[in-house]
Short mmCIF file of C-alpha atoms in Angstrom, two decimals:
data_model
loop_
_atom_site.label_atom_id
_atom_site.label_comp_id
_atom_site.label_asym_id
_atom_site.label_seq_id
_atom_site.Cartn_x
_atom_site.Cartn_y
_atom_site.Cartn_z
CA UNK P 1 95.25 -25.30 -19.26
CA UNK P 2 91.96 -25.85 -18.18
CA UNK P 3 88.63 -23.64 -18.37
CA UNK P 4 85.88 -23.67 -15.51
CA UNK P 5 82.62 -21.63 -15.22
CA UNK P 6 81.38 -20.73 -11.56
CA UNK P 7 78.06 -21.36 -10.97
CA UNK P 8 78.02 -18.67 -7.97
CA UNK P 9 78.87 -15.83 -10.53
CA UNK P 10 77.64 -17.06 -13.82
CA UNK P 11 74.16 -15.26 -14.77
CA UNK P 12 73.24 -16.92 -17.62
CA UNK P 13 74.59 -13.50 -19.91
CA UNK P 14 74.46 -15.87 -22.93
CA UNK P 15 78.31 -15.21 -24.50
CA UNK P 16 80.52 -17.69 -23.60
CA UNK P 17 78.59 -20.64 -26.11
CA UNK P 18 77.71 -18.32 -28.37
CA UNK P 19 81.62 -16.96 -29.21
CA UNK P 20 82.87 -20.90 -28.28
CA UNK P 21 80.10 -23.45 -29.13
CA UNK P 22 83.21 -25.47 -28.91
CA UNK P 23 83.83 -25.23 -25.36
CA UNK P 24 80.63 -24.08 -23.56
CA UNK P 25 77.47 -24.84 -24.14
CA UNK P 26 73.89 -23.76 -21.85
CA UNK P 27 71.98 -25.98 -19.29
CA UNK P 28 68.30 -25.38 -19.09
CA UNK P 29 67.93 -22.24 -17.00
CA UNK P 30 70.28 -20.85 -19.84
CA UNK P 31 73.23 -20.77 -17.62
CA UNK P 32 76.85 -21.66 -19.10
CA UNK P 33 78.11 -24.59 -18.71
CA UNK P 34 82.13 -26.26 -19.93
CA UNK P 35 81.53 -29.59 -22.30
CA UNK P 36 83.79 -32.10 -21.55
CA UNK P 37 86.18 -31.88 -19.00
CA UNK P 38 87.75 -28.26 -20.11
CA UNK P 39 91.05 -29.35 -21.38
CA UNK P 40 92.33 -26.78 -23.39
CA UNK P 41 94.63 -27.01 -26.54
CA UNK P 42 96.59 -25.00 -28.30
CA UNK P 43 93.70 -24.58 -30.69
CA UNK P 44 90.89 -23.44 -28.01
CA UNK P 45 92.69 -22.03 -25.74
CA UNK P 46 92.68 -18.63 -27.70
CA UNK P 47 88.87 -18.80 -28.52
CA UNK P 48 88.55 -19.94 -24.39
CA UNK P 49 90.21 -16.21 -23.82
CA UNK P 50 87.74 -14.49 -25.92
CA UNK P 51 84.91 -16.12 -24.21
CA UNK P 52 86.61 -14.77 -21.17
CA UNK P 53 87.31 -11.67 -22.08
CA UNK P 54 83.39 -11.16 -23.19
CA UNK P 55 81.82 -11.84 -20.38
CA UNK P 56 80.11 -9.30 -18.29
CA UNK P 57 80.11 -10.81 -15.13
CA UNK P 58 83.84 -12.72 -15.07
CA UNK P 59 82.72 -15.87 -14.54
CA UNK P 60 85.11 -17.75 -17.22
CA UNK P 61 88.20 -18.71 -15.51
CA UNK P 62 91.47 -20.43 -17.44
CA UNK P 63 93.80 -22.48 -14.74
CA UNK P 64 96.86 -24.45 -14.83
CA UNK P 65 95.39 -28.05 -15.35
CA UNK P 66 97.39 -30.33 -12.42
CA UNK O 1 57.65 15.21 -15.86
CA UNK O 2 58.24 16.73 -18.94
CA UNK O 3 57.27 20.31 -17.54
CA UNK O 4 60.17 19.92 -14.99
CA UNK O 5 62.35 22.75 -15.27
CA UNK O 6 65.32 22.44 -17.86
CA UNK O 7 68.43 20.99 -16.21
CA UNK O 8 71.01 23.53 -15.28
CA UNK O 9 73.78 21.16 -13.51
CA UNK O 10 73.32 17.51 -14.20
CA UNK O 11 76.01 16.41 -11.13
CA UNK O 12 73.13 17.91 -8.46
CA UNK O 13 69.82 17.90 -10.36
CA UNK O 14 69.97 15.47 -12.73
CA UNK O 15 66.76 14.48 -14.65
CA UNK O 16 66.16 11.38 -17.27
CA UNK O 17 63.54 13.34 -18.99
CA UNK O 18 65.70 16.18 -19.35
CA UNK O 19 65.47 17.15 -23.34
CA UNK O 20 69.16 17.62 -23.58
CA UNK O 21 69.41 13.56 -21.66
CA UNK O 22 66.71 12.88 -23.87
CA UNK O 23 68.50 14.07 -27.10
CA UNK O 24 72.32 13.35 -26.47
CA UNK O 25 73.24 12.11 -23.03
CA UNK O 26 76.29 10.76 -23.94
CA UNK O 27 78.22 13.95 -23.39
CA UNK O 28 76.26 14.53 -19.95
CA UNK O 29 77.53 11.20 -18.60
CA UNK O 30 80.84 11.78 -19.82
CA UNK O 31 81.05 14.89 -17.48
CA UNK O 32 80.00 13.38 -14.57
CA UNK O 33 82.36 10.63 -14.83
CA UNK O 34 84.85 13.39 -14.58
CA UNK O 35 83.62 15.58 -11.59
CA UNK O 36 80.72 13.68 -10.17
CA UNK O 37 80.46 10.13 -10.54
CA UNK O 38 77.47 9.75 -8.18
CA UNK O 39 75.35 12.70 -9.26
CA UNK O 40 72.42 13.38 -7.11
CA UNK O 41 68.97 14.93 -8.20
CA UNK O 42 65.77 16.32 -5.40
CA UNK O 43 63.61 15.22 -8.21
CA UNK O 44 61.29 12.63 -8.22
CA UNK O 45 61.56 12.44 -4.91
CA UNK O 46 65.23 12.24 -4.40
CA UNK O 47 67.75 10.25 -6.37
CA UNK O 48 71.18 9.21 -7.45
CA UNK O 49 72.86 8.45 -10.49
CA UNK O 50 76.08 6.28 -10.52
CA UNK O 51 78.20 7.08 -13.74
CA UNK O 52 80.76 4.76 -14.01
CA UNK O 53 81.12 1.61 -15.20
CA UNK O 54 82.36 0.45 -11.67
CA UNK O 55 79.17 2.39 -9.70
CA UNK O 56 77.05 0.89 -11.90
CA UNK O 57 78.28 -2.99 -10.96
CA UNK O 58 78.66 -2.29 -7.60
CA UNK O 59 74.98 -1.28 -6.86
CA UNK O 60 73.33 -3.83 -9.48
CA UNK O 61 74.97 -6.92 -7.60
CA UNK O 62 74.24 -5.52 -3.79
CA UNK O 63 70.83 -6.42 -3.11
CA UNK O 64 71.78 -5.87 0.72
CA UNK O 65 71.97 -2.06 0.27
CA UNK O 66 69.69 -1.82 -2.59
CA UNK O 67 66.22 -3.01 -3.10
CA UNK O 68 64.52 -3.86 -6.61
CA UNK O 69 60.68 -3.24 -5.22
CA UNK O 70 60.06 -0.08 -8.10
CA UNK O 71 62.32 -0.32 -11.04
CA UNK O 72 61.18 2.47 -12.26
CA UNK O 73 61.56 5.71 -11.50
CA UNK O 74 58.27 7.57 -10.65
CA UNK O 75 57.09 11.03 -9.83
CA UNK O 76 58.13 11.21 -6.55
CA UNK O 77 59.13 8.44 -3.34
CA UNK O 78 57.43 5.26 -3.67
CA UNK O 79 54.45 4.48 -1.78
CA UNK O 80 53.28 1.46 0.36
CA UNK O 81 51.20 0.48 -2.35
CA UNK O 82 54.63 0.63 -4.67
CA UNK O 83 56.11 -2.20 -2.00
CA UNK O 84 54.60 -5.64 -1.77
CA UNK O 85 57.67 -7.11 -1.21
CA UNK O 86 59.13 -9.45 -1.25
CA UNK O 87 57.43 -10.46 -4.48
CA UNK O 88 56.35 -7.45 -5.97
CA UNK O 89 54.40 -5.82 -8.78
CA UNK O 90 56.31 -7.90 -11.68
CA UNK O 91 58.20 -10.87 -10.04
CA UNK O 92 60.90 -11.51 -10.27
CA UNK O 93 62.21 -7.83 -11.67
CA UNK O 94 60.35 -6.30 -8.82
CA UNK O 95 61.83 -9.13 -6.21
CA UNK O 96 64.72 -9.13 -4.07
CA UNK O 97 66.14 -12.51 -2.54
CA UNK O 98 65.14 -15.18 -1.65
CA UNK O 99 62.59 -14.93 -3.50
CA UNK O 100 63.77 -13.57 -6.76
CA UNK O 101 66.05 -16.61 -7.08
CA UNK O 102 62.16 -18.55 -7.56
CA UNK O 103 60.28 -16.09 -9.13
CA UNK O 104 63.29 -16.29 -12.20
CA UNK O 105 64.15 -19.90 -11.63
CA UNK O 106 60.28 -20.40 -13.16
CA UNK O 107 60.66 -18.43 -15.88
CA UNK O 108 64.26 -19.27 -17.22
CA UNK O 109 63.66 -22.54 -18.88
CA UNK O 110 61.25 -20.32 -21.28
CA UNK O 111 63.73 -18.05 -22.39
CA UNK O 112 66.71 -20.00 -22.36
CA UNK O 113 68.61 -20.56 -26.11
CA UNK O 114 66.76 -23.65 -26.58
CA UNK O 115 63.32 -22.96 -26.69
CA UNK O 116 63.81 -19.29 -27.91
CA UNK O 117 66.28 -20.32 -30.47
CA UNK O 118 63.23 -22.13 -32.27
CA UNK O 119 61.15 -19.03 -32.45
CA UNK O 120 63.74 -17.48 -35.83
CA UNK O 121 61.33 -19.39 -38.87
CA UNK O 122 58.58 -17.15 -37.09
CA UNK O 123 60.52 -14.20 -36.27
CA UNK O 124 61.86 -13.64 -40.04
CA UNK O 125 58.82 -14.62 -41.51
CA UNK O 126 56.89 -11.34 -39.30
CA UNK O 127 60.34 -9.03 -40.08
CA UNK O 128 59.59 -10.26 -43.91
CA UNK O 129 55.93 -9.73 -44.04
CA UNK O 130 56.45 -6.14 -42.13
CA UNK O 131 58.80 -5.20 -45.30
CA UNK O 132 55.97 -6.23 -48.05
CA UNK O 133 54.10 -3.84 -46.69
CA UNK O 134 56.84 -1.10 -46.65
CA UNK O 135 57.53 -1.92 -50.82
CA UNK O 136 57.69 0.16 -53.44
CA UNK O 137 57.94 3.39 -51.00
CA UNK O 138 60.92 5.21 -51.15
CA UNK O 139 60.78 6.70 -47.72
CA UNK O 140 60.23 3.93 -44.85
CA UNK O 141 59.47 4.77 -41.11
CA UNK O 142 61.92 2.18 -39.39
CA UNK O 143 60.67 2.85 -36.31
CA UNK O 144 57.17 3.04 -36.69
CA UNK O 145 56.10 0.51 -39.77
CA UNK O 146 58.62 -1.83 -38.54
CA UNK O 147 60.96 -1.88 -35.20
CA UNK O 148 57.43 -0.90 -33.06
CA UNK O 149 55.64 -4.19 -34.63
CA UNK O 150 58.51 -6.51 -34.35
CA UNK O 151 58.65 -7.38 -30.28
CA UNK O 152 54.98 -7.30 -29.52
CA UNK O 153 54.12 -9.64 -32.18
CA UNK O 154 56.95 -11.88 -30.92
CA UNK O 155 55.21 -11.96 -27.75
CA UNK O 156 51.90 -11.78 -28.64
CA UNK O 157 52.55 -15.06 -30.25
CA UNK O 158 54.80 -16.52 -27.05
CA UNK O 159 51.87 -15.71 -24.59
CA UNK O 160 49.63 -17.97 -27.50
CA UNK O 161 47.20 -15.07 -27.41
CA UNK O 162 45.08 -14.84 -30.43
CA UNK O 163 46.37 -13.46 -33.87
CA UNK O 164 43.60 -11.36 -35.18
CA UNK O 165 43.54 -9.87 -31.59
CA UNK O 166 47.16 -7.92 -32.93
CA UNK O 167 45.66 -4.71 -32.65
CA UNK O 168 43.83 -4.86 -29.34
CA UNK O 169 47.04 -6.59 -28.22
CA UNK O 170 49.26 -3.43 -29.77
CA UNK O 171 46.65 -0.71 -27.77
CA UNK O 172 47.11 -2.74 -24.73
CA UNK O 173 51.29 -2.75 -24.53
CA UNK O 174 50.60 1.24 -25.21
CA UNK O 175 48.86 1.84 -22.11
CA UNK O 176 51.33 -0.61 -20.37
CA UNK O 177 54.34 1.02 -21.36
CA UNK O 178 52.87 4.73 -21.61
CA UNK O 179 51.17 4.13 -17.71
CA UNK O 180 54.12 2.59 -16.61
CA UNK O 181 54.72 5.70 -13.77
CA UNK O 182 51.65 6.59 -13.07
CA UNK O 183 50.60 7.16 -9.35
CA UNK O 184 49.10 3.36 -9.19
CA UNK O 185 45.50 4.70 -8.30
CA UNK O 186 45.98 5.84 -12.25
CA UNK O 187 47.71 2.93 -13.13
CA UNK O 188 44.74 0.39 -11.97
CA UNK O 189 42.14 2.15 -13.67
CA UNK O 190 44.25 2.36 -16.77
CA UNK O 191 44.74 -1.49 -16.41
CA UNK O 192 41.33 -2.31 -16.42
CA UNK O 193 40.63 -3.41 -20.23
CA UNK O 194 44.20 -5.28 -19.75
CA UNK O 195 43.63 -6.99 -16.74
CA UNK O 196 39.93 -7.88 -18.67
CA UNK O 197 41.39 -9.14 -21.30
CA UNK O 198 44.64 -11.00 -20.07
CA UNK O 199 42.07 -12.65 -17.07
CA UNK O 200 40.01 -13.95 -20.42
CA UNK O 201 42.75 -15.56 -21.67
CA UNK O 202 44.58 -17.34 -18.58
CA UNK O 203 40.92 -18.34 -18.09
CA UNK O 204 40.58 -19.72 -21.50
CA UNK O 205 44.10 -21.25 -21.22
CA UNK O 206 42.95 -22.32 -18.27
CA UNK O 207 40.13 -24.57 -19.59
CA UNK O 208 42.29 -25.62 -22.76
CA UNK O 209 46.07 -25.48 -22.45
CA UNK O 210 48.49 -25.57 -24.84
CA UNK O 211 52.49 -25.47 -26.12
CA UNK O 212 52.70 -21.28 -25.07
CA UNK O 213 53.87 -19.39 -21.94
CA UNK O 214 50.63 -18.52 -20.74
CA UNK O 215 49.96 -22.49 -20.14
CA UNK O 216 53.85 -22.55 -18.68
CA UNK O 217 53.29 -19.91 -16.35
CA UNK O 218 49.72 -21.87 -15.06
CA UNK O 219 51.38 -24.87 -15.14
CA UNK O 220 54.15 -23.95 -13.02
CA UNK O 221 55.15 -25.01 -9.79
CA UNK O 222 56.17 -23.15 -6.31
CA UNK O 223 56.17 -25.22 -3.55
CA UNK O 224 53.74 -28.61 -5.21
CA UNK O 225 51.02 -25.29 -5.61
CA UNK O 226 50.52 -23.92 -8.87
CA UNK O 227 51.48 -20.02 -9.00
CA UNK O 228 49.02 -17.41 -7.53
CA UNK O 229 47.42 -15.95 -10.47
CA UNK O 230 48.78 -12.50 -9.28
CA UNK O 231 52.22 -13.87 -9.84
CA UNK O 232 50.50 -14.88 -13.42
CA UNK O 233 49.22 -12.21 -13.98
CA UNK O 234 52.59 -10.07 -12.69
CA UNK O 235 54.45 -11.71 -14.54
CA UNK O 236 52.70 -11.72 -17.88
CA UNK O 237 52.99 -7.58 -17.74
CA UNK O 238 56.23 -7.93 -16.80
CA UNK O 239 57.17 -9.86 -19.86
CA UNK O 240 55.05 -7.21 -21.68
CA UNK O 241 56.92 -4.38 -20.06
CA UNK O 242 60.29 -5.54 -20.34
CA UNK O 243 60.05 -7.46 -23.64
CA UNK O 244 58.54 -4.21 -26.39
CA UNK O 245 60.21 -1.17 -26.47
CA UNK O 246 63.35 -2.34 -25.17
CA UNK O 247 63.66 -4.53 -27.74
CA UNK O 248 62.59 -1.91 -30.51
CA UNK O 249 64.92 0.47 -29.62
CA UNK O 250 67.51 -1.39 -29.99
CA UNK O 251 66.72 -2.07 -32.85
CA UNK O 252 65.59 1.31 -34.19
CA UNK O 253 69.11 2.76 -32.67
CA UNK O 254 71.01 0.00 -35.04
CA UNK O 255 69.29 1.03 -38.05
CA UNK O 256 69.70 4.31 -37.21
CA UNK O 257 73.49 3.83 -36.85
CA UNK O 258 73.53 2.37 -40.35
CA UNK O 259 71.53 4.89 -41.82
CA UNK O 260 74.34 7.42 -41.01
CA UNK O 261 77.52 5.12 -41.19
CA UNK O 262 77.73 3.47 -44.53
CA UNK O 263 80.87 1.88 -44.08
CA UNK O 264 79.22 0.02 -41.40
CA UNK O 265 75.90 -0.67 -43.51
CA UNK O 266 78.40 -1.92 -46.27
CA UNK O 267 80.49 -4.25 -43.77
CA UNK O 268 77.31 -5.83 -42.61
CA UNK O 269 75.78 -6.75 -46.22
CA UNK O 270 79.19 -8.14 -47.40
CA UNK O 271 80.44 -10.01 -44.04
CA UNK O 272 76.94 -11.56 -42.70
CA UNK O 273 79.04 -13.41 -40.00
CA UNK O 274 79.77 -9.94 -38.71
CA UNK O 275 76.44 -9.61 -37.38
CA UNK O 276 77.19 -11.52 -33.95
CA UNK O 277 79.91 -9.18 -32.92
CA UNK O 278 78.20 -5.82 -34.13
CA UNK O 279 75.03 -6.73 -32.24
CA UNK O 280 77.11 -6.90 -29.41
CA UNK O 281 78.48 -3.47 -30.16
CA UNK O 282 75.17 -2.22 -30.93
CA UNK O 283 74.45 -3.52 -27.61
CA UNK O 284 76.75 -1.82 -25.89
CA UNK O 285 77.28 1.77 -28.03
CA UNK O 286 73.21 2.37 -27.95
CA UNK O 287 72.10 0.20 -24.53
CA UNK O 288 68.54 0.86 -24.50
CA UNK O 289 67.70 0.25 -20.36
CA UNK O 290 68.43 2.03 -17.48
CA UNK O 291 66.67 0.35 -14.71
CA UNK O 292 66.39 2.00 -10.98
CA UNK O 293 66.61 0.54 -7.73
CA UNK O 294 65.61 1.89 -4.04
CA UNK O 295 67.99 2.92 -1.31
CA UNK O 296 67.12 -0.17 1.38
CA UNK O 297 68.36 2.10 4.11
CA UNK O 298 70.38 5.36 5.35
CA UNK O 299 73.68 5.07 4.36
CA UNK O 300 77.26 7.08 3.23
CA UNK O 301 78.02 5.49 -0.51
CA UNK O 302 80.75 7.26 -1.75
CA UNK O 303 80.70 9.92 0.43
CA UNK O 304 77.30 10.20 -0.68
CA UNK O 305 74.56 10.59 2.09
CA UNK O 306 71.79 8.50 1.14
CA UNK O 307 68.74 7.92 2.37
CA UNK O 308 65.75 4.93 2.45
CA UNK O 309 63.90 4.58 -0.88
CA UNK O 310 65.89 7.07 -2.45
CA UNK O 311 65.80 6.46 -6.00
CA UNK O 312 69.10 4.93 -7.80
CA UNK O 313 68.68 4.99 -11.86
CA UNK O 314 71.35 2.29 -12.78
CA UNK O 315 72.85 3.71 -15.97
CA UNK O 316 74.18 0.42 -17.77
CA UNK O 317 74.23 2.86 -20.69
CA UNK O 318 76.33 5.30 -19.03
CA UNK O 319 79.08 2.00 -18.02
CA UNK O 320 78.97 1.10 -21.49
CA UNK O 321 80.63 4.48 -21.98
CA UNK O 322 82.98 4.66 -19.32
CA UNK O 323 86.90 4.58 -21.16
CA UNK O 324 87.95 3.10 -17.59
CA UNK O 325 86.17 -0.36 -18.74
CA UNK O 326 86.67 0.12 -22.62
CA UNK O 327 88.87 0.88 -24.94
CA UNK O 328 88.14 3.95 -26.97
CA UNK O 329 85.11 3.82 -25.12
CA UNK O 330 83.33 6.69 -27.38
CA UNK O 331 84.09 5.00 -30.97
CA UNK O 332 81.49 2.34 -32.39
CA UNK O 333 83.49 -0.33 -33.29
CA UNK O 334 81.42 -2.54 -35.35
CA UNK O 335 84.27 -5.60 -34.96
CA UNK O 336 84.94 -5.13 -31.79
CA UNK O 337 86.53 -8.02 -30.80
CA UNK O 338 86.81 -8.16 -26.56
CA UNK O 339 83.44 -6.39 -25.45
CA UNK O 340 81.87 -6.76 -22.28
CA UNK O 341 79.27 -4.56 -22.09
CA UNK O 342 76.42 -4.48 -19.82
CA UNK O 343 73.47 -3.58 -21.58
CA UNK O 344 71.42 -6.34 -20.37
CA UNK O 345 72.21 -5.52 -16.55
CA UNK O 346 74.23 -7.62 -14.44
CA UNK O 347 74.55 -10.24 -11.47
CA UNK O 348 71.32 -11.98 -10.60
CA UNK O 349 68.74 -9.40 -12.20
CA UNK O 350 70.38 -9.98 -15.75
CA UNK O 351 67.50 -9.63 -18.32
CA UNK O 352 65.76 -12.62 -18.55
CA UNK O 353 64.90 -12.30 -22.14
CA UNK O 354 68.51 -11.56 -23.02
CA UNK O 355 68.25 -14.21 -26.13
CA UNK O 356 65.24 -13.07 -27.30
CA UNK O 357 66.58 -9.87 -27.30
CA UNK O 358 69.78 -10.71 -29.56
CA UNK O 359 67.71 -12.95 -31.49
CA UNK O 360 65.10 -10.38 -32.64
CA UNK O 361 67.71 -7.69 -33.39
CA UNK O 362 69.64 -10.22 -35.44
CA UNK O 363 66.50 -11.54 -37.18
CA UNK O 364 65.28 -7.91 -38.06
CA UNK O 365 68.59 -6.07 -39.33
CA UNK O 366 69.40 -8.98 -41.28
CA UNK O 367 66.07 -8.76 -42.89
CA UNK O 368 66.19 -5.06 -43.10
CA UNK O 369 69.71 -5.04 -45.17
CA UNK O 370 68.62 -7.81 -47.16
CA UNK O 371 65.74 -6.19 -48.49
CA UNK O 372 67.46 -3.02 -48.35
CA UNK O 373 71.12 -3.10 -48.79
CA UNK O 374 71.51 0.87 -48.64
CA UNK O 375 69.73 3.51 -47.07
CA UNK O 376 69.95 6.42 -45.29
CA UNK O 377 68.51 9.14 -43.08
CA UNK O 378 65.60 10.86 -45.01
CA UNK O 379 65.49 14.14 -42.25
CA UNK O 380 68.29 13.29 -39.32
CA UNK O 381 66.50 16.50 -37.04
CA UNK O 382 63.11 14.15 -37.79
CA UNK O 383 64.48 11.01 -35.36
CA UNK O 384 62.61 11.60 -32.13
CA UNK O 385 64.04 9.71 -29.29
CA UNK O 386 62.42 8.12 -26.09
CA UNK O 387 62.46 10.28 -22.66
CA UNK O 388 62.80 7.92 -19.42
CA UNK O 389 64.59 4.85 -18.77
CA UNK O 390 64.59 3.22 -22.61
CA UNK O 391 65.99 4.93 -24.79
CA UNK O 392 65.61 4.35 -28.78
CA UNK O 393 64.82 6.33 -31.50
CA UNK O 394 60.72 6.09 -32.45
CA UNK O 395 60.31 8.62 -35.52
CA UNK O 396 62.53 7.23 -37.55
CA UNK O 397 62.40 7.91 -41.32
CA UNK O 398 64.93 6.17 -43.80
CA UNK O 399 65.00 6.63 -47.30
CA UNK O 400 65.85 3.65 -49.51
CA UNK O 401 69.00 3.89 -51.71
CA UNK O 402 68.84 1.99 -55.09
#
């Protein structure tokens, strides 16, 4: 599984890298942004849904990786 | 507005200054979401009032049907002088795209975690020196000796405006926030010692800059041209406006909710890493901002006839509430694990000062129940709460528990 932010939707509403530091993290407007390449695991993938789950403007989207 | 006539049906003549809204408009909301969830007032003009968590989206992310120019709601339909779009009074709150998408793009970077993160040695230090003051009295006004002084002296201190000017400074948000809907022939004279003094200092920033937002905001770039010192200026109330008693009732309303729920109180003084998750739920169970909007042109929105620059008071408080987007919408839930609430707006008009926001609130109720671990309500029928569009609680005495 993989985890992607969209740029078009995210508004910078601050909760994805503060409930997963270990995923997301903030560019300089404040925005969200994935670290890494967004490979999940078995151990982030639950904290990935929470992130999802909390954020206001469902930007946080968790895909089949190819 | 407070001599309007008391509110008899809420669904056709709703009113936001209301003392039953004012006091408890939990229950009020509730009921429209039930039989009205667009309720429509002649008031002010003309206005409506979307209820539900999904009215409330809908109309803060269409800025084709609805305009920003006046977010907030005055005494009656706003006037040309009301509408310098597209930039507006406050850019970018007051600005509608494309050139909102600047306006915010300048001011961003400021507010972001980074730079705001760095202002907590400062913040805790002001929450702490607020509380010497308060010691050795049993009975403590929460909201007057301490959630008041919090946000302004944030800012005073992000705008790099002088300390022992803290008074002035305090006088100055008053009429700012007190004039705020005034007919603007009011307003301006009102603003005269502000604009006076806030001119003096982007001048004296001007001649020597330094590491604050004023400098940032002269410093900044639209176009290769440095900003118009209207948009400055705009912008410097705006961060004024938006940045005081929002913040400080929001906080007041937490400490209020402790004051009365001790189980919660206790949760937070034993589990500090709660505090994350019960901001958010503070966020969401006692929202502070309503914002409005302006009806761009005639048009059927749920069956609803509405009409250009009728007023729309965007109840993110009221979708906070709505048991369609939450579960056991009505209960504060200070663990609440999945919660996305909407107290700081959505789409592209999101509060910009969103992390200062949670950082403050943090900062000060961690402080608070550190110094005092239990307390309670010293007169509940005491708490007075803000009329308009923030809501908070501003008399607000606590009396300290041993």
């Amino acid at each position: 599984m993989k985890v992607r932010i969209d740029p078009e939707i995210c508004q910078g509403q601050g909760r994805c890298f503060s409930i997963a530091p270990q995923i997301f993290d903030f560019d300089e407007l404040g925005n969200g942004v994935v670290l890494g390449d967004g490979l999940l695991t078995s151990e982030t993938i639950e904290l990935a849904r929470l992130a999802q789950a909390n954020c206001p403007e469902h930007a946080v989207f968790i895909e089949d990786s190819p | 507005m407070t001599d309007n006539p008391l509110v008899q049906d809420f669904a056709t003549d709703w009113d936001h200054s209301d003392p039953q809204w004012v006091a408890d408009p939990y229950p009020i909301w509730e009921d429209l979401r039930q039989r009205c969830p667009v309720a429509h007032t002649d008031r002010y003009g003309g206005g409506w009032f979307p209820a539900t968590h999904a009215g409330v989206s809908e109309i803060a992310k269409d800025t084709t049907n609805f305009t920003s120019r006046n977010v907030v709601i005055g005494n009656g339909r706003p006037t040309e002088l009301d509408l310098p779009a597209p930039i507006g009074v406050a850019p970018p709150i007051t600005s509608d795209p494309p050139f909102h998408a600047i306006a915010r793009r300048l001011i961003l970077p400021a507010f972001a975690p980074g730079p705001i993160n760095a202002l907590e040695p400062m913040i805790r230090e002001l929450c702490s020196k607020l509380l010497d003051t308060m010691a050795g009295e049993d009975v403590v006004n929460a909201g007057t000796q301490y959630a008041q002084y919090i946000p302004p002296s944030v800012i005073r201190g992000m705008l790099g405006f002088p300390e022992e000017d803290i008074e002035q400074f305090l006088e100055f948000v008053h009429i700012i926030l007190e004039g705020i809907d005034h007919p603007e022939e009011e307003r301006i004279i009102e603003f005269e010692p502000v604009e006076k003094y806030f001119v003096a200092q982007i001048e004296e920033h001007m001649d020597s800059p330094r590491d604050d937002l004023t400098s940032y905001l002269l410093n900044a770039e639209l176009d290769g041209q440095n900003l118009a010192l209207e948009h400055v200026f705009g912008t410097m109330v705006l961060i004024l406006v938006a940045g005081i008693d929002t913040t400080w009732s929001a906080i007041g309303s937490a400490i209020w909710h402790l004051a009365h729920n001790p189980e919660d109180l206790a949760r937070l003084v034993n589990e500090p890493d709660l505090m994350p998750v019960a901001i958010e739920e503070f966020l969401r169970f006692y929202a502070p901002v309503t914002m409005a909007r302006l009806v761009k042109h005639d048009m059927e929105y749920q069956g609803c006839p509405m009409k250009e620059d009728d007023w729309i008071l965007l109840g993110f408080p009221a979708a906070n509430r709505d048991p369609v987007a939450f579960k056991d919408a009505d209960k504060f839930i200070i663990d609440r694990a999945e919660n996305r609430h909407v107290a700081f707006g959505l789409g592209i008009h999101r509060c910009a000062g969103s992390n200062l926001a949670r950082l403050e609130m943090r900062v000060a109720l961690e402080e608070f129940i550190k110094r005092y671990p239990r307390f309670e309500l010293a007169d509940s029928k005491a708490v007075t709460w803000a009329p308009g569009q923030i809501r908070g609680p501003r008399n607000l005495p606590i009396r300290i528990l041993q």
